[in-house]
Amino acid sequence: MTWTLPHPVLTTAVPGPDLPARSAAEPKWDGYRAQLARRGDSVLLRSRHGTDMTTAFPEIHAAALAQLLEQTSLDGVM
């Protein structure tokens, strides 16, 4: 099955802590930027460059099946 996920949401550096109205910020932590998608009983975890990381993180696969609704996609840092 081929899944088409949106492009990853990447951070943007700003010169200071002042944010424009209706904006949000969070600290940048080191980790893996990844997208996760659940389709039925299948889970896909891939890097922002498209590398399949599903088998490298079996605990995330199990948690996604147990806690996420079908047809869910997430983008974040782990």
Tab-separated table of N, CA and C in Angstrom:
chain	number	residue	atom	x	y	z
A	1	MET	N	0.848	-1.181	0.000
A	1	MET	CA	0.000	0.000	0.000
A	1	MET	C	0.887	1.235	0.000
A	2	THR	N	0.562	2.199	-0.808
A	2	THR	CA	1.312	3.450	-0.848
A	2	THR	C	0.533	4.515	-0.110
A	3	TRP	N	1.174	5.149	0.833
A	3	TRP	CA	0.559	6.243	1.584
A	3	TRP	C	1.237	7.534	1.194
A	4	THR	N	0.451	8.553	1.029
A	4	THR	CA	0.996	9.865	0.742
A	4	THR	C	0.747	10.741	1.957
A	5	LEU	N	1.799	11.065	2.664
A	5	LEU	CA	1.694	11.944	3.823
A	5	LEU	C	2.122	13.347	3.426
A	6	PRO	N	1.640	14.348	4.135
A	6	PRO	CA	2.061	15.718	3.824
A	6	PRO	C	3.540	15.914	4.121
A	7	HIS	N	4.109	16.980	3.594
A	7	HIS	CA	5.492	17.314	3.908
A	7	HIS	C	5.607	17.582	5.406
A	8	PRO	N	6.727	17.212	6.033
A	8	PRO	CA	6.879	17.455	7.469
A	8	PRO	C	6.860	18.948	7.795
A	9	VAL	N	6.374	19.254	8.966
A	9	VAL	CA	6.346	20.627	9.455
A	9	VAL	C	7.690	20.889	10.118
A	10	LEU	N	8.471	21.796	9.575
A	10	LEU	CA	9.801	22.077	10.107
A	10	LEU	C	9.794	23.371	10.908
A	11	THR	N	10.716	23.482	11.823
A	11	THR	CA	10.813	24.668	12.661
A	11	THR	C	11.407	25.837	11.888
A	12	THR	N	11.157	27.023	12.389
A	12	THR	CA	11.714	28.236	11.815
A	12	THR	C	12.397	29.020	12.921
A	13	ALA	N	13.662	29.332	12.744
A	13	ALA	CA	14.395	30.106	13.752
A	13	ALA	C	13.906	31.550	13.743
A	14	VAL	N	13.832	32.139	14.924
A	14	VAL	CA	13.453	33.551	15.050
A	14	VAL	C	14.533	34.262	15.848
A	15	PRO	N	14.733	35.559	15.630
A	15	PRO	CA	15.817	36.273	16.309
A	15	PRO	C	15.561	36.524	17.791
A	16	GLY	N	14.319	36.495	18.227
A	16	GLY	CA	14.024	36.761	19.632
A	16	GLY	C	12.774	36.036	20.076
A	17	PRO	N	12.454	36.146	21.360
A	17	PRO	CA	11.320	35.400	21.900
A	17	PRO	C	9.953	36.012	21.597
A	18	ASP	N	9.914	37.214	21.020
A	18	ASP	CA	8.632	37.831	20.714
A	18	ASP	C	7.992	37.118	19.527
A	19	LEU	N	6.739	36.736	19.693
A	19	LEU	CA	6.033	36.023	18.640
A	19	LEU	C	4.930	36.883	18.053
A	20	PRO	N	4.676	36.723	16.780
A	20	PRO	CA	3.546	37.424	16.181
A	20	PRO	C	2.237	36.915	16.795
A	21	ALA	N	1.205	37.723	16.691
A	21	ALA	CA	-0.109	37.319	17.187
A	21	ALA	C	-0.536	36.004	16.525
A	22	ARG	N	-1.207	35.160	17.267
A	22	ARG	CA	-1.738	33.877	16.802
A	22	ARG	C	-0.638	32.883	16.437
A	23	SER	N	0.532	33.025	17.065
A	23	SER	CA	1.640	32.090	16.849
A	23	SER	C	1.932	31.360	18.147
A	24	ALA	N	2.589	30.233	18.031
A	24	ALA	CA	2.979	29.451	19.195
A	24	ALA	C	4.435	29.016	19.027
A	25	ALA	N	5.086	28.706	20.129
A	25	ALA	CA	6.476	28.257	20.082
A	25	ALA	C	6.695	27.190	21.133
A	26	GLU	N	7.727	26.420	20.936
A	26	GLU	CA	8.133	25.420	21.916
A	26	GLU	C	9.641	25.263	21.827
A	27	PRO	N	10.283	24.765	22.894
A	27	PRO	CA	11.735	24.572	22.830
A	27	PRO	C	12.082	23.517	21.784
A	28	LYS	N	13.237	23.649	21.187
A	28	LYS	CA	13.693	22.637	20.243
A	28	LYS	C	14.503	21.591	21.006
A	29	TRP	N	14.053	20.357	20.924
A	29	TRP	CA	14.743	19.244	21.553
A	29	TRP	C	15.408	18.426	20.463
A	30	ASP	N	16.559	17.840	20.788
A	30	ASP	CA	17.193	16.949	19.830
A	30	ASP	C	16.399	15.655	19.775
A	31	GLY	N	16.343	15.058	18.639
A	31	GLY	CA	15.617	13.806	18.461
A	31	GLY	C	15.406	13.541	16.994
A	32	TYR	N	14.533	12.608	16.701
A	32	TYR	CA	14.216	12.251	15.331
A	32	TYR	C	12.924	12.939	14.915
A	33	ARG	N	12.960	13.644	13.813
A	33	ARG	CA	11.744	14.209	13.231
A	33	ARG	C	11.093	13.084	12.446
A	34	ALA	N	9.831	12.819	12.695
A	34	ALA	CA	9.187	11.683	12.039
A	34	ALA	C	7.710	11.950	11.800
A	35	GLN	N	7.176	11.202	10.863
A	35	GLN	CA	5.748	11.180	10.611
A	35	GLN	C	5.260	9.770	10.879
A	36	LEU	N	4.084	9.678	11.481
A	36	LEU	CA	3.484	8.387	11.793
A	36	LEU	C	2.095	8.375	11.183
A	37	ALA	N	1.737	7.262	10.578
A	37	ALA	CA	0.392	7.111	10.027
A	37	ALA	C	-0.133	5.741	10.393
A	38	ARG	N	-1.384	5.702	10.834
A	38	ARG	CA	-2.058	4.433	11.080
A	38	ARG	C	-3.172	4.291	10.066
A	39	ARG	N	-3.170	3.166	9.375
A	39	ARG	CA	-4.216	2.815	8.416
A	39	ARG	C	-4.650	1.396	8.748
A	40	GLY	N	-5.804	1.234	9.367
A	40	GLY	CA	-6.258	-0.099	9.778
A	40	GLY	C	-5.312	-0.669	10.814
A	41	ASP	N	-4.799	-1.869	10.554
A	41	ASP	CA	-3.859	-2.510	11.476
A	41	ASP	C	-2.412	-2.271	11.088
A	42	SER	N	-2.160	-1.343	10.166
A	42	SER	CA	-0.801	-1.037	9.730
A	42	SER	C	-0.366	0.324	10.261
A	43	VAL	N	0.909	0.412	10.586
A	43	VAL	CA	1.502	1.662	11.054
A	43	VAL	C	2.751	1.921	10.232
A	44	LEU	N	2.931	3.162	9.803
A	44	LEU	CA	4.123	3.569	9.076
A	44	LEU	C	4.775	4.701	9.851
A	45	LEU	N	6.048	4.567	10.129
A	45	LEU	CA	6.831	5.603	10.798
A	45	LEU	C	7.999	5.907	9.878
A	46	ARG	N	8.100	7.159	9.439
A	46	ARG	CA	9.189	7.486	8.524
A	46	ARG	C	9.824	8.812	8.898
A	47	SER	N	11.092	8.953	8.522
A	47	SER	CA	11.832	10.181	8.793
A	47	SER	C	11.355	11.284	7.857
A	48	ARG	N	11.796	12.497	8.138
A	48	ARG	CA	11.390	13.606	7.270
A	48	ARG	C	11.971	13.474	5.869
A	49	HIS	N	12.982	12.623	5.728
A	49	HIS	CA	13.564	12.378	4.402
A	49	HIS	C	12.953	11.149	3.730
A	50	GLY	N	11.974	10.532	4.385
A	50	GLY	CA	11.267	9.405	3.785
A	50	GLY	C	11.776	8.031	4.158
A	51	THR	N	12.795	7.941	5.018
A	51	THR	CA	13.327	6.646	5.430
A	51	THR	C	12.329	5.934	6.336
A	52	ASP	N	12.033	4.672	6.043
A	52	ASP	CA	11.117	3.882	6.868
A	52	ASP	C	11.808	3.549	8.191
A	53	MET	N	11.220	3.988	9.309
A	53	MET	CA	11.783	3.760	10.651
A	53	MET	C	10.880	2.857	11.489
A	54	THR	N	9.884	2.239	10.877
A	54	THR	CA	8.873	1.476	11.608
A	54	THR	C	9.487	0.360	12.443
A	55	THR	N	10.370	-0.448	11.874
A	55	THR	CA	10.922	-1.584	12.612
A	55	THR	C	11.925	-1.160	13.678
A	56	ALA	N	12.477	0.044	13.569
A	56	ALA	CA	13.453	0.518	14.554
A	56	ALA	C	12.790	0.939	15.866
A	57	PHE	N	11.479	1.176	15.847
A	57	PHE	CA	10.761	1.633	17.040
A	57	PHE	C	9.504	0.800	17.258
A	58	PRO	N	9.645	-0.491	17.624
A	58	PRO	CA	8.468	-1.349	17.778
A	58	PRO	C	7.518	-0.869	18.872
A	59	GLU	N	8.039	-0.174	19.890
A	59	GLU	CA	7.164	0.318	20.955
A	59	GLU	C	6.222	1.408	20.456
A	60	ILE	N	6.665	2.187	19.491
A	60	ILE	CA	5.801	3.218	18.906
A	60	ILE	C	4.735	2.558	18.044
A	61	HIS	N	5.109	1.520	17.319
A	61	HIS	CA	4.152	0.780	16.506
A	61	HIS	C	3.033	0.225	17.388
A	62	ALA	N	3.395	-0.427	18.481
A	62	ALA	CA	2.393	-1.009	19.383
A	62	ALA	C	1.511	0.069	20.008
A	63	ALA	N	2.113	1.177	20.433
A	63	ALA	CA	1.347	2.261	21.049
A	63	ALA	C	0.390	2.895	20.044
A	64	ALA	N	0.829	3.036	18.804
A	64	ALA	CA	-0.039	3.629	17.775
A	64	ALA	C	-1.263	2.763	17.541
A	65	LEU	N	-1.081	1.457	17.479
A	65	LEU	CA	-2.218	0.563	17.276
A	65	LEU	C	-3.172	0.592	18.464
A	66	ALA	N	-2.613	0.715	19.659
A	66	ALA	CA	-3.439	0.689	20.865
A	66	ALA	C	-4.158	2.012	21.140
A	67	GLN	N	-3.576	3.142	20.729
A	67	GLN	CA	-4.087	4.429	21.180
A	67	GLN	C	-4.617	5.355	20.092
A	68	LEU	N	-4.287	5.109	18.847
A	68	LEU	CA	-4.711	6.025	17.787
A	68	LEU	C	-5.872	5.447	16.988
A	69	LEU	N	-6.749	6.323	16.570
A	69	LEU	CA	-7.840	5.915	15.696
A	69	LEU	C	-7.298	5.590	14.311
A	70	GLU	N	-8.039	4.783	13.575
A	70	GLU	CA	-7.647	4.511	12.194
A	70	GLU	C	-7.646	5.814	11.401
A	71	GLN	N	-6.864	5.841	10.345
A	71	GLN	CA	-6.749	7.011	9.474
A	71	GLN	C	-6.158	8.220	10.205
A	72	THR	N	-5.233	7.977	11.145
A	72	THR	CA	-4.570	9.049	11.889
A	72	THR	C	-3.171	9.255	11.346
A	73	SER	N	-2.768	10.524	11.217
A	73	SER	CA	-1.388	10.859	10.837
A	73	SER	C	-0.859	11.882	11.816
A	74	LEU	N	0.390	11.723	12.247
A	74	LEU	CA	1.036	12.642	13.172
A	74	LEU	C	2.392	13.056	12.611
A	75	ASP	N	2.821	14.224	12.980
A	75	ASP	CA	4.126	14.745	12.588
A	75	ASP	C	4.754	15.339	13.838
A	76	GLY	N	5.971	14.930	14.170
A	76	GLY	CA	6.588	15.479	15.366
A	76	GLY	C	8.008	14.997	15.575
A	77	VAL	N	8.544	15.313	16.747
A	77	VAL	CA	9.892	14.910	17.126
A	77	VAL	C	9.779	13.893	18.244
A	78	MET	N	10.549	12.817	18.114
A	78	MET	CA	10.533	11.800	19.166
A	78	MET	C	11.913	11.599	19.709
